[in-house]
XYZ file of C-alpha atoms in Angstrom:
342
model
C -30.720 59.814 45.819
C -28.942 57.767 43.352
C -25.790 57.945 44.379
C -27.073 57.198 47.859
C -28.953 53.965 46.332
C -25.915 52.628 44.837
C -23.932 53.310 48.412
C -25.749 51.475 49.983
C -25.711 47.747 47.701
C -22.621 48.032 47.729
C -22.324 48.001 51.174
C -25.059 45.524 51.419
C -22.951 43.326 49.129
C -19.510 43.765 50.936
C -21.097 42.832 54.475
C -23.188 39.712 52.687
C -26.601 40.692 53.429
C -27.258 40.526 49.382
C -25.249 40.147 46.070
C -25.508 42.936 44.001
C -22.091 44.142 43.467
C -18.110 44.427 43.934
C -16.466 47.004 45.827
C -13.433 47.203 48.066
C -13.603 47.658 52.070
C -12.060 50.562 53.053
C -9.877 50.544 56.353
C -10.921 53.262 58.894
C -8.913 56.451 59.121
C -8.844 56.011 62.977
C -8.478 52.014 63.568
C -9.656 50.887 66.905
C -7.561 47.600 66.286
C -5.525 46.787 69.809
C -2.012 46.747 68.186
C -0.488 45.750 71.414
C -3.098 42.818 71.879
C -1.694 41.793 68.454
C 1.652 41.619 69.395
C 0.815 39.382 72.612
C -0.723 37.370 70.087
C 2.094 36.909 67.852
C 4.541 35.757 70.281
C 1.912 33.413 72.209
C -1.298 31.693 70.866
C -0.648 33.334 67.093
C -2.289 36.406 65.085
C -5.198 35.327 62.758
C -5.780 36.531 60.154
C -6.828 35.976 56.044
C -4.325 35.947 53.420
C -4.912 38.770 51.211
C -2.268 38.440 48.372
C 0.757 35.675 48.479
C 2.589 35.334 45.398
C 5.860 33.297 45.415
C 7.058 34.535 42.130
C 8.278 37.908 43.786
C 8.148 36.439 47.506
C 5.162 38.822 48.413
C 3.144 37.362 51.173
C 0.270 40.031 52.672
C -2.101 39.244 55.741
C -5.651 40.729 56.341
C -6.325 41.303 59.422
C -10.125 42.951 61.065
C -11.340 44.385 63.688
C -13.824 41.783 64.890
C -17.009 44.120 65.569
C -15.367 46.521 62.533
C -15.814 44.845 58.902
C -14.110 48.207 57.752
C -11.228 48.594 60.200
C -8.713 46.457 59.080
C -4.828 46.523 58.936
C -2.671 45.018 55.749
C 0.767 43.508 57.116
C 3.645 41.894 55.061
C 5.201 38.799 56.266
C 8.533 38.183 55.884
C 9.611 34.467 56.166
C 11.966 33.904 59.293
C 13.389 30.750 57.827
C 13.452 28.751 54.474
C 10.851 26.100 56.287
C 8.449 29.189 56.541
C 8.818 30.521 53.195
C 8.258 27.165 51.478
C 4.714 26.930 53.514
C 3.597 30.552 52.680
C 4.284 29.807 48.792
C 1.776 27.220 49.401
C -0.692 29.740 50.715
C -3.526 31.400 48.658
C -5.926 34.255 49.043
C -8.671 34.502 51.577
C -7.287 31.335 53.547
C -7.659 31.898 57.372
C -4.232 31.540 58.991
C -2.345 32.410 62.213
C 0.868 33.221 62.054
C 3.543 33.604 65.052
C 6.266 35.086 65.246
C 7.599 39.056 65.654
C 6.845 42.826 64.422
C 10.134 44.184 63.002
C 10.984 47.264 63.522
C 11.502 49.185 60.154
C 10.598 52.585 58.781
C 7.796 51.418 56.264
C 3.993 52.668 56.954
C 2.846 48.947 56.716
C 3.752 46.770 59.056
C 6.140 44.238 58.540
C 6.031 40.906 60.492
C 9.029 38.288 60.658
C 7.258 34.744 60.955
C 8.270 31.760 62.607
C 5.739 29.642 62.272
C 2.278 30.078 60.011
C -0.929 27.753 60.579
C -3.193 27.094 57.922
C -6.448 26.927 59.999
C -9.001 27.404 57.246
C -8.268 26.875 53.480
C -10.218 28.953 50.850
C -11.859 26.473 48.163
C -13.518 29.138 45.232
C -17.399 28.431 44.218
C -16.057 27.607 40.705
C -13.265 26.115 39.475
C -12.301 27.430 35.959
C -11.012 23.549 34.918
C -8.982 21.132 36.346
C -6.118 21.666 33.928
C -6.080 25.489 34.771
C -2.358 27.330 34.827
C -1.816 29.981 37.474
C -0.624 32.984 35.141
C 1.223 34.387 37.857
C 3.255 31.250 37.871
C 4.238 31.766 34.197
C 5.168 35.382 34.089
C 8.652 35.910 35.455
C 9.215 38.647 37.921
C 11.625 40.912 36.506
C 11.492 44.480 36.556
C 13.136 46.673 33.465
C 16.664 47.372 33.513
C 15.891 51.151 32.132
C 14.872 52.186 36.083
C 11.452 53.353 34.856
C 7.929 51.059 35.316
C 4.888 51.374 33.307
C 1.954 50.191 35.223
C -1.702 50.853 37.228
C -1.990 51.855 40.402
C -2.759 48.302 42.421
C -3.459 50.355 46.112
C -2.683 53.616 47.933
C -1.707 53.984 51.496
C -1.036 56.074 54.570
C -1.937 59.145 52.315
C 0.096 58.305 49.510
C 3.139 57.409 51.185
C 2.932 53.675 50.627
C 2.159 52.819 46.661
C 1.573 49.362 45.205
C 1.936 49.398 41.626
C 0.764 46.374 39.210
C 2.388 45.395 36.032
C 1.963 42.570 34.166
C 0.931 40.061 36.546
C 3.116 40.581 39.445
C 2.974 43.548 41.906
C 5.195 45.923 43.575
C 5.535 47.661 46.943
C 6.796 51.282 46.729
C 8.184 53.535 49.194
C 7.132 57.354 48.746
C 9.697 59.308 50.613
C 7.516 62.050 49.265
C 3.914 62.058 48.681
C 3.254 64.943 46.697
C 3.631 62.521 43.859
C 1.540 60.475 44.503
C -1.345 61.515 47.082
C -3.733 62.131 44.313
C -3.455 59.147 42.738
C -6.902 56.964 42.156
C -6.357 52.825 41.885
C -6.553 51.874 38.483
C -4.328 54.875 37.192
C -1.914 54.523 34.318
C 1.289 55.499 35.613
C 4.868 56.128 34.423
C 7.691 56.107 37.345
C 11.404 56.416 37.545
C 12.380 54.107 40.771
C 15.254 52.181 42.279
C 15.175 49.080 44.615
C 15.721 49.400 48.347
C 17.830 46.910 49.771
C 15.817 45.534 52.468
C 13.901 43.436 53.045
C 15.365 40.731 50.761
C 12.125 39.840 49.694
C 9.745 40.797 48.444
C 11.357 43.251 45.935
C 10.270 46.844 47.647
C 11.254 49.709 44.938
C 11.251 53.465 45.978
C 10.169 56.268 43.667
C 13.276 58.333 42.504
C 13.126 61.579 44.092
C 16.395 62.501 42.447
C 14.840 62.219 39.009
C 13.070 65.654 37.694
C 9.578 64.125 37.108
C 9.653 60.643 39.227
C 6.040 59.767 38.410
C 4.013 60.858 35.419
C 0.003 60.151 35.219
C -0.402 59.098 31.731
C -4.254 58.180 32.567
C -6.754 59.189 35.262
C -9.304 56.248 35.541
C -11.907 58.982 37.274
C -11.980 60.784 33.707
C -14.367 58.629 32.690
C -16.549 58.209 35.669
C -20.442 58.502 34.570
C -19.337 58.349 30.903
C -20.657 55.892 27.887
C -17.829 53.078 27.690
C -17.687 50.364 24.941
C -15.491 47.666 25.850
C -14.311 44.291 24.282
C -12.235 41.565 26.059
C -11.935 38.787 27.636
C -14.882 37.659 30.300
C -13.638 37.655 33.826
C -15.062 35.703 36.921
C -14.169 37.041 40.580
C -15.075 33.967 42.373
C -17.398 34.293 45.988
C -14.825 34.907 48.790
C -15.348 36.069 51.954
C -15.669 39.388 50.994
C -18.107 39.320 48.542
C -20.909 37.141 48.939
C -21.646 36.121 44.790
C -19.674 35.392 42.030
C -18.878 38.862 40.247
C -18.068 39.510 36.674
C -16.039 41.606 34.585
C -14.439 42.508 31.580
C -10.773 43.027 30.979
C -9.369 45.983 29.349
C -6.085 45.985 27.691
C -4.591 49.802 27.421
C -2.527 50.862 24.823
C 0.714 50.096 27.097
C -0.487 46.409 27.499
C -1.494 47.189 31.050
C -4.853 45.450 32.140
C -7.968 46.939 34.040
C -11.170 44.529 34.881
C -14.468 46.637 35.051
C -16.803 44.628 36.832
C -20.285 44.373 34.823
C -23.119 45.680 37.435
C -26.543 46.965 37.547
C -27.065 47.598 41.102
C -30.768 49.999 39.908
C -32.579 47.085 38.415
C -32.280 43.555 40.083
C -34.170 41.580 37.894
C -32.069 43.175 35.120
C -28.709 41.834 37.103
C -30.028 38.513 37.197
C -30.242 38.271 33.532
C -26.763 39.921 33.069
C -25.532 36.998 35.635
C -27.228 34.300 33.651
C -26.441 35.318 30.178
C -22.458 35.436 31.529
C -22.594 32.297 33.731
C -23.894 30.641 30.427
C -21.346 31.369 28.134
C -18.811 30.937 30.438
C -19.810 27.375 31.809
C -19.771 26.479 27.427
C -16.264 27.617 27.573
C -14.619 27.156 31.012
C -12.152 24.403 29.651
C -9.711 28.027 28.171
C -9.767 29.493 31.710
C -6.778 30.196 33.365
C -6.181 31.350 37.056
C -5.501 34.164 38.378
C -4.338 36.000 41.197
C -7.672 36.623 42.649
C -9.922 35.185 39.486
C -10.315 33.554 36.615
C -9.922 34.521 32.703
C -10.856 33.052 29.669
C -8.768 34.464 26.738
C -11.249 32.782 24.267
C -14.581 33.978 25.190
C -14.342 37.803 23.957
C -17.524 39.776 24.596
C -18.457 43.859 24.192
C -20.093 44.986 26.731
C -21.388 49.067 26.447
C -22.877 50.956 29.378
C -22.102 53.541 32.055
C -18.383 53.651 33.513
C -18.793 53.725 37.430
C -15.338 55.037 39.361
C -16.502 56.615 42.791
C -14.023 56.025 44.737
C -9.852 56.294 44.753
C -9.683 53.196 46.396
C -12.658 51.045 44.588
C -11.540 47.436 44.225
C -12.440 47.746 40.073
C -14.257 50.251 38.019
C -17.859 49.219 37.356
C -19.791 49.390 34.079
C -23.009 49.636 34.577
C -24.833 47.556 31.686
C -28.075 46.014 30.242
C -28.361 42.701 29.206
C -28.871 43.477 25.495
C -25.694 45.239 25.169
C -24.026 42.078 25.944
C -22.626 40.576 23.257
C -20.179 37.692 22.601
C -17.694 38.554 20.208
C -16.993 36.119 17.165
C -13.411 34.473 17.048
């Protein structure tokens, strides 16, 4: 019955019916999307979609696009810039704005799609519900995208695909599409692992970098942490506060903690209490006040906002169901909410 309960806010919350939570939709395993109705539509009127990640530090540009009577059958593609006009206006795009983009499928081995664009229309810009402060720096922006010359990446699992055959791996701030040739490597894998792999890059397309794992090396990919190990286990954590703005996806502000592993990798558990409402509307004031004292040391992110200065500890239950779940919950009470003294 519990586990039931908690199902279903967070599909309430996803679909924006109420806001008690933060979750990831998950695409279908059969999609019903027309896929040759979307290629009519990228060589005439245009292909709409929302921006789901562009980042121009590694030239990675990804497009949402749903199944309009299907919240939870949609399709990720990449778009590849047909021209240096086009590339300069997707580095000028952000998440969750509503484009349409024409152009032309190409025709490559990879299990996303990848779509060559010759023109992209900005139809709806995304403006957040709260602006961290007007002097914020995009961290993405500062952090150089370079992988290491050793061959081998440290990082968390950012997404699994097509049953482990596409991998997206996060480290630092940038992230990396990587081709599984195979997936016994990697099928098992939940989002939010700690991961060790040997790779090298593939040579096209040009951008963004795609790496593939190293099949040639004895143990390509080694799971140094399994986030699930500590699903419906006491966690204490202490970091910095995190704010995952309203989108179109989820209908509230949602707030987290950041957790910093031993390997400098970073995790946000989102602070929830989907069992007692009143109880999550004192967690949301309590954090909403200390971070509206503070909000001048935000900085931006690449889908929220951090403020390095404003440390809390936050102790409940650790909440993983999922192997896709956008973050890992902790499920908290209000008195075990503490800011932490600089």
């Amino acid at each position: 019955m519990m586990l039931r309960r908690r199902i279903l806010a967070l599909l309430i919350l996803v679909l924006g019916l109420a806001g008690q939570g933060h979750v990831a939709a998950q695409k279908s395993d059969q999609s019903e999307l027309d896929q040759a109705a979307m290629k009519q539509a990228v060589s005439h009127e245009g292909l709409r979609g929302m921006i789901h990640g562009a980042n121009p530090a590694t030239g990675a540009y990804v497009l949402t696009v749903r199944h309009p009577q299907d919240f939870f059958d949609s399709m990720e593609i990449s778009l590849v810039p047909a021209s240096p006009e086009v590339r300069q206006t997707l580095a000028r795009l952000k998440r969750h704005d509503q484009v349409r983009v024409k152009g032309a499928f190409l025709n490559n081995p990879s299990p996303q799609p990848h779509l060559q664009v010759a023109e992209v229309i900005l139809e709806t810009p995304w403006q957040p519900s709260t602006m961290a402060s007007p002097s914020r720096k995009t961290l993405e922006s500062n952090m150089p995208a370079t992988l290491p010359s050793s061959g081998e990446l440290v990082g968390i699992v950012h997404a699994l695909l097509e049953e482990g055959r596409l991998l997206v791996v996060e480290a630092g701030q940038q992230v990396w599409p990587v081709v599984v040739t195979d997936p016994a490597w990697t099928r098992d894998l939940w989002r939010g692992d700690g991961i060790r792999m040997t790779y090298r890059t593939q040579g096209w397309p040009p951008e963004p970098t795609h790496l593939m794992l190293e099949n040639r090396a004895e143990t390509p990919l080694v799971v140094f942490e399994r986030l699930q190990m500590v699903h419906q286990k006491p966690l204490t954590l202490t970091g910095a506060l995190v704010l995952f703005p309203q989108s179109p996806i989820i209908n509230r502000d949602v707030w987290a903690i950041e957790q910093t592993t031993p390997e400098g990798l970073t995790r946000y558990f989102t602070l929830v209490n989907f069992d007692d409402p009143d109880e999550f509307s004192k967690i949301d004031a309590r954090l909403r006040r200390w971070w509206d004292a503070e909000s001048a040391t935000a900085v931006s992110g690449r889908n929220k906002f951090i403020n390095p200065k404003l440390l809390i500890q936050a102790s409940g239950v650790a909440n993983i169901e999922s192997p896709n779940q956008a973050n890992p919950q902790l499920t908290v009470r209000v008195q075990h909410l503490v800011k932490v003294q600089k």
